[in-house]
Short mmCIF file of N, CA, C and O in Angstrom, two decimals:
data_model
loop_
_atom_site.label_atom_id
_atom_site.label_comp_id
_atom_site.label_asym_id
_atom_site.label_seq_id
_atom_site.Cartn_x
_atom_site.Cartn_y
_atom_site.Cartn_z
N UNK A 595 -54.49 -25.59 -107.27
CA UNK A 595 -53.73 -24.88 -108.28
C UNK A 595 -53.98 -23.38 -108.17
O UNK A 595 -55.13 -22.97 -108.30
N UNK A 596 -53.05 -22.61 -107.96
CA UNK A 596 -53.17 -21.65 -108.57
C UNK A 596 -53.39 -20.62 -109.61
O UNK A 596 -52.61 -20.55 -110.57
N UNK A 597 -54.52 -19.74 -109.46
CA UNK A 597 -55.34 -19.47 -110.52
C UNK A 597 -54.11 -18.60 -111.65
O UNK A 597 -54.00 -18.68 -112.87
N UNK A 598 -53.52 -18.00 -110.91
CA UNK A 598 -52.33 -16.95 -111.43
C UNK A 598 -51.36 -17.72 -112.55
O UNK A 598 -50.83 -17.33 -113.59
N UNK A 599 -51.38 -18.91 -111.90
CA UNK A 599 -50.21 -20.15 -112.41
C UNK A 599 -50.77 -20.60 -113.76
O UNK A 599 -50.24 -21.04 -114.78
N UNK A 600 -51.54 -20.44 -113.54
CA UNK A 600 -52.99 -21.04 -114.61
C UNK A 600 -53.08 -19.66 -115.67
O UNK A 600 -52.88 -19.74 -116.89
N UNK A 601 -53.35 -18.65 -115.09
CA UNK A 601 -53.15 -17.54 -116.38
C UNK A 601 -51.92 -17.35 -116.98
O UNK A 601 -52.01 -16.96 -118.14
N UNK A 602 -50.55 -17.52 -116.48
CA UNK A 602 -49.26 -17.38 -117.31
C UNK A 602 -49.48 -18.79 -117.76
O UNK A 602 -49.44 -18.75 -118.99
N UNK A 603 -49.68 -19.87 -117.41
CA UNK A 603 -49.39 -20.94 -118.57
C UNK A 603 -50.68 -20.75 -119.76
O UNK A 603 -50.48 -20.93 -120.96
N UNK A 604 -52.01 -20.37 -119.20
CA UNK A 604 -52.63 -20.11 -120.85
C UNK A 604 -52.10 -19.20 -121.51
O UNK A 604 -51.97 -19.47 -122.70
N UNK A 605 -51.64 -17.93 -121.09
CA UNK A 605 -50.84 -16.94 -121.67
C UNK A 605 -49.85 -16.77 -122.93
O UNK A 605 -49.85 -16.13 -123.99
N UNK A 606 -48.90 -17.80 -122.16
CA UNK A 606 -47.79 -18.45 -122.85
C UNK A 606 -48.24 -19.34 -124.02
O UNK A 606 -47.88 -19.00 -125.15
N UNK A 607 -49.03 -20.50 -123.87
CA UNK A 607 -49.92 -21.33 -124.39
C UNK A 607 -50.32 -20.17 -126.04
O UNK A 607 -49.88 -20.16 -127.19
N UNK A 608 -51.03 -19.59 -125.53
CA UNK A 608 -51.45 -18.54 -126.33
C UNK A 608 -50.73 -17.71 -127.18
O UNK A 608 -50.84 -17.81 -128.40
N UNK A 609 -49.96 -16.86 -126.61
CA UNK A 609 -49.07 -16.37 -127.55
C UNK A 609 -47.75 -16.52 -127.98
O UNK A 609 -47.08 -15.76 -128.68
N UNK A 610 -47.29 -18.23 -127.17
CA UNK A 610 -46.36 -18.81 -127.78
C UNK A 610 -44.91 -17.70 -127.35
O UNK A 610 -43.79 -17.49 -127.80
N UNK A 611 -45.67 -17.26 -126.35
CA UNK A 611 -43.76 -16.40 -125.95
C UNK A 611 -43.93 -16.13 -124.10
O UNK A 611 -44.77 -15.40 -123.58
N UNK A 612 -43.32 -16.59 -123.70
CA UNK A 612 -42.95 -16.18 -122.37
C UNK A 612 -43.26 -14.63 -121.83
O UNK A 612 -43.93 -14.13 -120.93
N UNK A 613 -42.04 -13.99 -123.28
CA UNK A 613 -42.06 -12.04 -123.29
C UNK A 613 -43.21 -11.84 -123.29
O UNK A 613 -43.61 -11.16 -122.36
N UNK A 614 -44.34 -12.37 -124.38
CA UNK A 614 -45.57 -11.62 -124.52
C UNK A 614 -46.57 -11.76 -123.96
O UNK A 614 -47.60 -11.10 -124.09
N UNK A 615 -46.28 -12.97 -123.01
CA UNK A 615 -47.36 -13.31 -122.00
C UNK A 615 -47.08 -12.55 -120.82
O UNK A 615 -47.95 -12.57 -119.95
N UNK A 616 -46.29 -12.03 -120.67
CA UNK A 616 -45.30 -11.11 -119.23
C UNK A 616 -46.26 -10.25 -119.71
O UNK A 616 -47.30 -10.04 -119.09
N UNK A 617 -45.93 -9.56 -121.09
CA UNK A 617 -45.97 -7.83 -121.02
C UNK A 617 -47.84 -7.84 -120.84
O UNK A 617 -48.45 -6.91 -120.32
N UNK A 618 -48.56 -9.24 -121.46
CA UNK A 618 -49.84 -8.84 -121.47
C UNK A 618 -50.55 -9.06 -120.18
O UNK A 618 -51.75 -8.76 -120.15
N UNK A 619 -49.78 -9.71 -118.72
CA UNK A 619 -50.36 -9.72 -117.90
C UNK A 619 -49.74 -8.81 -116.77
O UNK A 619 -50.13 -8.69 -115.61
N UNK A 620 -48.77 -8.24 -117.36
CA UNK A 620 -48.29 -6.83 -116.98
C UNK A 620 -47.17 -7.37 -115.72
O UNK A 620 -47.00 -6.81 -114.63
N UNK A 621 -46.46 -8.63 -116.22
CA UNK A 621 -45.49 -9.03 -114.97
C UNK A 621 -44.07 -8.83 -116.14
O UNK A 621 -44.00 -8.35 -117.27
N UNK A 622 -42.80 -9.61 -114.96
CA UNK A 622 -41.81 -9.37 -115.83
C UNK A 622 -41.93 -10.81 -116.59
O UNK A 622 -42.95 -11.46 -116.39
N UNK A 623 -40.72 -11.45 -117.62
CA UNK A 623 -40.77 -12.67 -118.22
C UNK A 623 -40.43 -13.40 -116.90
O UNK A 623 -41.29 -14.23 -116.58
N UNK A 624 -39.19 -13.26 -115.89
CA UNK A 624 -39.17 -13.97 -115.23
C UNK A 624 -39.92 -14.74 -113.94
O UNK A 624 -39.71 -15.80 -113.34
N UNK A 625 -41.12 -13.38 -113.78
CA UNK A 625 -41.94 -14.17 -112.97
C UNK A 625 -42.96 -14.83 -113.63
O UNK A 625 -43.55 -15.59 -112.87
N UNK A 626 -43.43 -14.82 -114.86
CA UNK A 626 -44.10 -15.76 -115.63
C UNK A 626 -43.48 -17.41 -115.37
O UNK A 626 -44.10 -18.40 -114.98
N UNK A 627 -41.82 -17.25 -115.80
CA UNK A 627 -41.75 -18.40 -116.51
C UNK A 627 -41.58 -19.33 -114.62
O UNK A 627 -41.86 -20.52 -114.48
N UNK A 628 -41.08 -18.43 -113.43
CA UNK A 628 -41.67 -19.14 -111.86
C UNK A 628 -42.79 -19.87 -112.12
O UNK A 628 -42.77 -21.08 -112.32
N UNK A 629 -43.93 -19.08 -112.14
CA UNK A 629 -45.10 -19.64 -112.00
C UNK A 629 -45.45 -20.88 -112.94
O UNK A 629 -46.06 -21.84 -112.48
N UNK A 630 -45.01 -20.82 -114.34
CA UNK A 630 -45.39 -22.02 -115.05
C UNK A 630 -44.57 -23.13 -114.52
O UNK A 630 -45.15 -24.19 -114.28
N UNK A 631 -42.74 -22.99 -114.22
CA UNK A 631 -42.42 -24.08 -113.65
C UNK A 631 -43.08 -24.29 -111.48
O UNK A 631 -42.54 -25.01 -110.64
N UNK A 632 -43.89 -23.69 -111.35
CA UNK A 632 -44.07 -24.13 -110.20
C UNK A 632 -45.66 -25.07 -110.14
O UNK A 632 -46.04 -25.86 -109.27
N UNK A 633 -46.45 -24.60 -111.57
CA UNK A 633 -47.42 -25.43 -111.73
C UNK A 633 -46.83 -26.53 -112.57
O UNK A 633 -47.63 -27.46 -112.50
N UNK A 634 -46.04 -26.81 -113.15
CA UNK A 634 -44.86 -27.85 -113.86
C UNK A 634 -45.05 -28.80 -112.60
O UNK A 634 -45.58 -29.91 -112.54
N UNK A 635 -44.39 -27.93 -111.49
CA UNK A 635 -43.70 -28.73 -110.24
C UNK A 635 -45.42 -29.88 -109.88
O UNK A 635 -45.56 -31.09 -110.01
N UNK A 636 -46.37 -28.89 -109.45
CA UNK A 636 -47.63 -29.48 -109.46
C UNK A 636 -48.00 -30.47 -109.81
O UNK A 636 -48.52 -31.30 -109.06
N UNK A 637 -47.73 -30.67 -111.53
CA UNK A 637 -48.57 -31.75 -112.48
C UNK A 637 -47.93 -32.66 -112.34
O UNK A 637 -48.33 -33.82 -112.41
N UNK A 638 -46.25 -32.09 -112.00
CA UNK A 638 -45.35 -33.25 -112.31
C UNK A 638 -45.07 -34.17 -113.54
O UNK A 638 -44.78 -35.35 -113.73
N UNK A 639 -45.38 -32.73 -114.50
CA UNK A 639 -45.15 -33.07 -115.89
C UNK A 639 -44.33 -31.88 -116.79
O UNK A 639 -44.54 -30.77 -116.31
N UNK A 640 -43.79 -31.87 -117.50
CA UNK A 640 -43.96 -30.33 -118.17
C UNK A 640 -44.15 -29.97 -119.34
O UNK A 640 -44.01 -30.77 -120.26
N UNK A 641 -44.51 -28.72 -119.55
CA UNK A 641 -45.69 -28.58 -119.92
C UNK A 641 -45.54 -27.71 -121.32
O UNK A 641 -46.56 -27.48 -121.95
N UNK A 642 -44.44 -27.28 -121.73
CA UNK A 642 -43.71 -26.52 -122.60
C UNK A 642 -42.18 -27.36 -123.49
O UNK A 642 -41.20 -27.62 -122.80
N UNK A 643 -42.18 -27.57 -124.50
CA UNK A 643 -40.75 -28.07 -125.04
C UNK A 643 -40.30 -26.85 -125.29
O UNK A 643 -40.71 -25.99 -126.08
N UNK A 644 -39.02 -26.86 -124.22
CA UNK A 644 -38.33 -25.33 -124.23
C UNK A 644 -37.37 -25.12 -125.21
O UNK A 644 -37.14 -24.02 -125.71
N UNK A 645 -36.84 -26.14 -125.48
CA UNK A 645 -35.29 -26.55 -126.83
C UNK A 645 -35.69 -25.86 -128.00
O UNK A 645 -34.79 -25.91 -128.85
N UNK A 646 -36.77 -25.18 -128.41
CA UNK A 646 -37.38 -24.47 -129.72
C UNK A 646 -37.07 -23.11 -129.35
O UNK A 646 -36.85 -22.78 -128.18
N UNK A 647 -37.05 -22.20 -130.51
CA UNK A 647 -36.88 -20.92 -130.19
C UNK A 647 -38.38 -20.44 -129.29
O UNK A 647 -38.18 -19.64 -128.38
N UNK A 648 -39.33 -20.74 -129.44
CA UNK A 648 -41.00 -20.43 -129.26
C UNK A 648 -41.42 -22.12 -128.46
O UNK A 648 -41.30 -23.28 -128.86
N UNK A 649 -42.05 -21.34 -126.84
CA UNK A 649 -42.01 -23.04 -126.49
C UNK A 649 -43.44 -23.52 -127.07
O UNK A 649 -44.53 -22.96 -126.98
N UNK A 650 -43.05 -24.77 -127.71
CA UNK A 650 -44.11 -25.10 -127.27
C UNK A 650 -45.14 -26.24 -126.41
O UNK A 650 -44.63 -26.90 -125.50
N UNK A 651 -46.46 -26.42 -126.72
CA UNK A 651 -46.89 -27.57 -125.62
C UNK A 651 -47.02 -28.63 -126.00
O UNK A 651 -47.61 -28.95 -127.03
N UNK A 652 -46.16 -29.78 -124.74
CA UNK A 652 -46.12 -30.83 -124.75
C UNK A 652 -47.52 -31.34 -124.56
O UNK A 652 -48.44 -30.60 -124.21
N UNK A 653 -47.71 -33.04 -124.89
CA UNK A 653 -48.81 -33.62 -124.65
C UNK A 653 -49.54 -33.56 -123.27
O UNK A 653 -50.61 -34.14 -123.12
N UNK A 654 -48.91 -32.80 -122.20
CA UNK A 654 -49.22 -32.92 -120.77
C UNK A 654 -50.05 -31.62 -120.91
O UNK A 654 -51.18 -31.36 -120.52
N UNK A 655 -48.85 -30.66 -121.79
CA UNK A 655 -49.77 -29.23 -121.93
C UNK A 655 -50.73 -29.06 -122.63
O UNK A 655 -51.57 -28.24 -122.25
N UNK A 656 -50.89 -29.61 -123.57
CA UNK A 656 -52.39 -29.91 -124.29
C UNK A 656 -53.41 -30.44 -123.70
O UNK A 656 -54.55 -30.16 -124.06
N UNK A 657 -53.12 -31.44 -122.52
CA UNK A 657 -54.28 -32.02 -121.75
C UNK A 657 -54.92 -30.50 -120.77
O UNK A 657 -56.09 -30.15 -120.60
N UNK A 658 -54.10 -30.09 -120.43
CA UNK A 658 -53.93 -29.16 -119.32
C UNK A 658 -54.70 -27.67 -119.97
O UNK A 658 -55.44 -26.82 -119.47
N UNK A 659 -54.24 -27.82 -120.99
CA UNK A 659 -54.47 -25.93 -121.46
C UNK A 659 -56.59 -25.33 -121.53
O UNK A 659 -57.20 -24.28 -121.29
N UNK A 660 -57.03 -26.96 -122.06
CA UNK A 660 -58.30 -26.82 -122.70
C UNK A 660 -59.33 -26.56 -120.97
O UNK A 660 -60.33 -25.89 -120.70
N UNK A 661 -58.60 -27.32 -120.30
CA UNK A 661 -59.11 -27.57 -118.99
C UNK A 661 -59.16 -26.30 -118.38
O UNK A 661 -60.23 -25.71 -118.22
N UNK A 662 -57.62 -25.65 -117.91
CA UNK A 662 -57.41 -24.51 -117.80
C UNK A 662 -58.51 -23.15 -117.86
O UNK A 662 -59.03 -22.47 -116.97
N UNK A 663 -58.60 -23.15 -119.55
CA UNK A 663 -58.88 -22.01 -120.06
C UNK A 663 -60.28 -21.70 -119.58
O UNK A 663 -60.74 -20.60 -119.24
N UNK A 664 -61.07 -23.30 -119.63
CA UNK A 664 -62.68 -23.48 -118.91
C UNK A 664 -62.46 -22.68 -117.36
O UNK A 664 -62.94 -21.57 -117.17
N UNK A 665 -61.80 -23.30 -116.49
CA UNK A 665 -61.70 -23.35 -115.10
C UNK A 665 -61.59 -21.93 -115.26
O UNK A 665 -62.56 -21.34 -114.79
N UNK A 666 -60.59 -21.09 -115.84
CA UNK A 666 -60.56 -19.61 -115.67
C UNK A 666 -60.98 -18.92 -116.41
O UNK A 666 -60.28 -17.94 -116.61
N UNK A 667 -62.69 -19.03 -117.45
CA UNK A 667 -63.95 -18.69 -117.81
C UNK A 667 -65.16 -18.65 -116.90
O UNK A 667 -65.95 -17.70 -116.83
N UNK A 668 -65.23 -20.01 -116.06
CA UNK A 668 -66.13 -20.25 -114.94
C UNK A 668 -65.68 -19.33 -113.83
O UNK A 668 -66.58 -18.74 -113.25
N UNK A 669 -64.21 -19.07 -113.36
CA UNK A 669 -63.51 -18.21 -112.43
C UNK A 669 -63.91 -16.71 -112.60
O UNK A 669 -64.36 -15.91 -111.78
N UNK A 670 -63.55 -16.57 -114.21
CA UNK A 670 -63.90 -15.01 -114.34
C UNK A 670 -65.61 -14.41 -114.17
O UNK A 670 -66.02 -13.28 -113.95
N UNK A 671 -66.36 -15.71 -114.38
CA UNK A 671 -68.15 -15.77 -114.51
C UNK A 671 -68.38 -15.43 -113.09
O UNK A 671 -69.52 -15.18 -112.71
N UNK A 672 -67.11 -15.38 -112.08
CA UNK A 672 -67.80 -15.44 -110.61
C UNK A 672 -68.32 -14.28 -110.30
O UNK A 672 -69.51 -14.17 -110.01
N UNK A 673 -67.53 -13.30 -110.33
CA UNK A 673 -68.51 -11.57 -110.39
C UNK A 673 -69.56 -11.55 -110.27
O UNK A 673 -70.24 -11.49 -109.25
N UNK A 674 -69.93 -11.61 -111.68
CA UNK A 674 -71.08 -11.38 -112.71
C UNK A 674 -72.28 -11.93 -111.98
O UNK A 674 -73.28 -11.26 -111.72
N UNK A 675 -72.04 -13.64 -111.55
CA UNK A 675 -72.88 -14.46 -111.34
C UNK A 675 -73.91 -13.61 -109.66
O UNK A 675 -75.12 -13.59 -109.45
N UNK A 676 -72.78 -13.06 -108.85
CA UNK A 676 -72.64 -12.66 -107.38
C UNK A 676 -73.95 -11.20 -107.81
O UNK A 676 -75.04 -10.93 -107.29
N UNK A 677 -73.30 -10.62 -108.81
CA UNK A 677 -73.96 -9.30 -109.40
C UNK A 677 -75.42 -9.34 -109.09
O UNK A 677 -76.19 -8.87 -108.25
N UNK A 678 -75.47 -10.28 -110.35
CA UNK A 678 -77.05 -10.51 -110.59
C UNK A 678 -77.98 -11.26 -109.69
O UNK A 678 -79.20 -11.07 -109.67
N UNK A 679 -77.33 -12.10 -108.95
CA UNK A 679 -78.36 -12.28 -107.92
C UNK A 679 -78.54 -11.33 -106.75
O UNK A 679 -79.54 -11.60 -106.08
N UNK A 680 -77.78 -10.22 -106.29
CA UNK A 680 -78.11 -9.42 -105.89
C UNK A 680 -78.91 -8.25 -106.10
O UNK A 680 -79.51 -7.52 -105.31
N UNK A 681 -78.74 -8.24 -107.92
CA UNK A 681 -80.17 -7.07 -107.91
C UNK A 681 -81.22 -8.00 -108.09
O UNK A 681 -82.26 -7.38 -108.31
N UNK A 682 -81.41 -9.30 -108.10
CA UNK A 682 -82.89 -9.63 -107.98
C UNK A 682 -83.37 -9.71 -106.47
O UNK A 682 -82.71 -9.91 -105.45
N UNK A 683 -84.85 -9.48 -106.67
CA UNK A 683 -85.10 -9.45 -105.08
C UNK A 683 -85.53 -10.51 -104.51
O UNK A 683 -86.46 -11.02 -105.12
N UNK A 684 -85.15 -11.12 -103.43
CA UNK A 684 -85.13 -12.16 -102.66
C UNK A 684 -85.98 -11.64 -100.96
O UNK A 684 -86.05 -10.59 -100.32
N UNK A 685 -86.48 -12.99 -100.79
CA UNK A 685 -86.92 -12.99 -99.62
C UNK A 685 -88.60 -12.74 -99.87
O UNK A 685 -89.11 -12.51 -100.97
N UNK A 686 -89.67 -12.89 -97.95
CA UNK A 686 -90.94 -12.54 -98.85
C UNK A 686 -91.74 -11.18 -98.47
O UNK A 686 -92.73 -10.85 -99.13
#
């Protein structure tokens, strides 16, 4: 999966708008709403009930979102993790 695919669908998830998940990850709406239907394509589920003015998540997307949000907490921890074992000192 793609990690990118994974931040516009928590995005969306989140602020419940396509627009506001664009403007906050600084893309347009339409390449947001690519990426969620191409991780759609992925699960082979989908993942948003679009027929509402505000989509929201289906039971596939609720399985998906909690999972998600972990996977790209542990993703963002990767830095950090790389950081600190480099200023400790290793070796003898």
């Amino acid at each position: 999966m793609d990690p990118f695919g994974l931040r516009c669908f928590v995005a969306v998830a989140r602020t419940g708008s396509f627009s506001r998940a664009a403007h906050e990850l600084f893309r347009t709406q339409p390449a947001v709403s690519l990426q969620v239907r191409k991780l759609e394509g992925e699960v082979g589920q989908r993942l948003f009930d679009r027929s509402r003015r505000s989509p929201v998540l289906t039971d596939a997307g609720m399985a998906l979102f909690a999972g998600a949000r972990e996977a790209l907490d542990r993703l963002d921890a990767l830095p950090g993790l790389v950081s600190s074992a480099a200023a400790e000192p290793a070796g003898t």
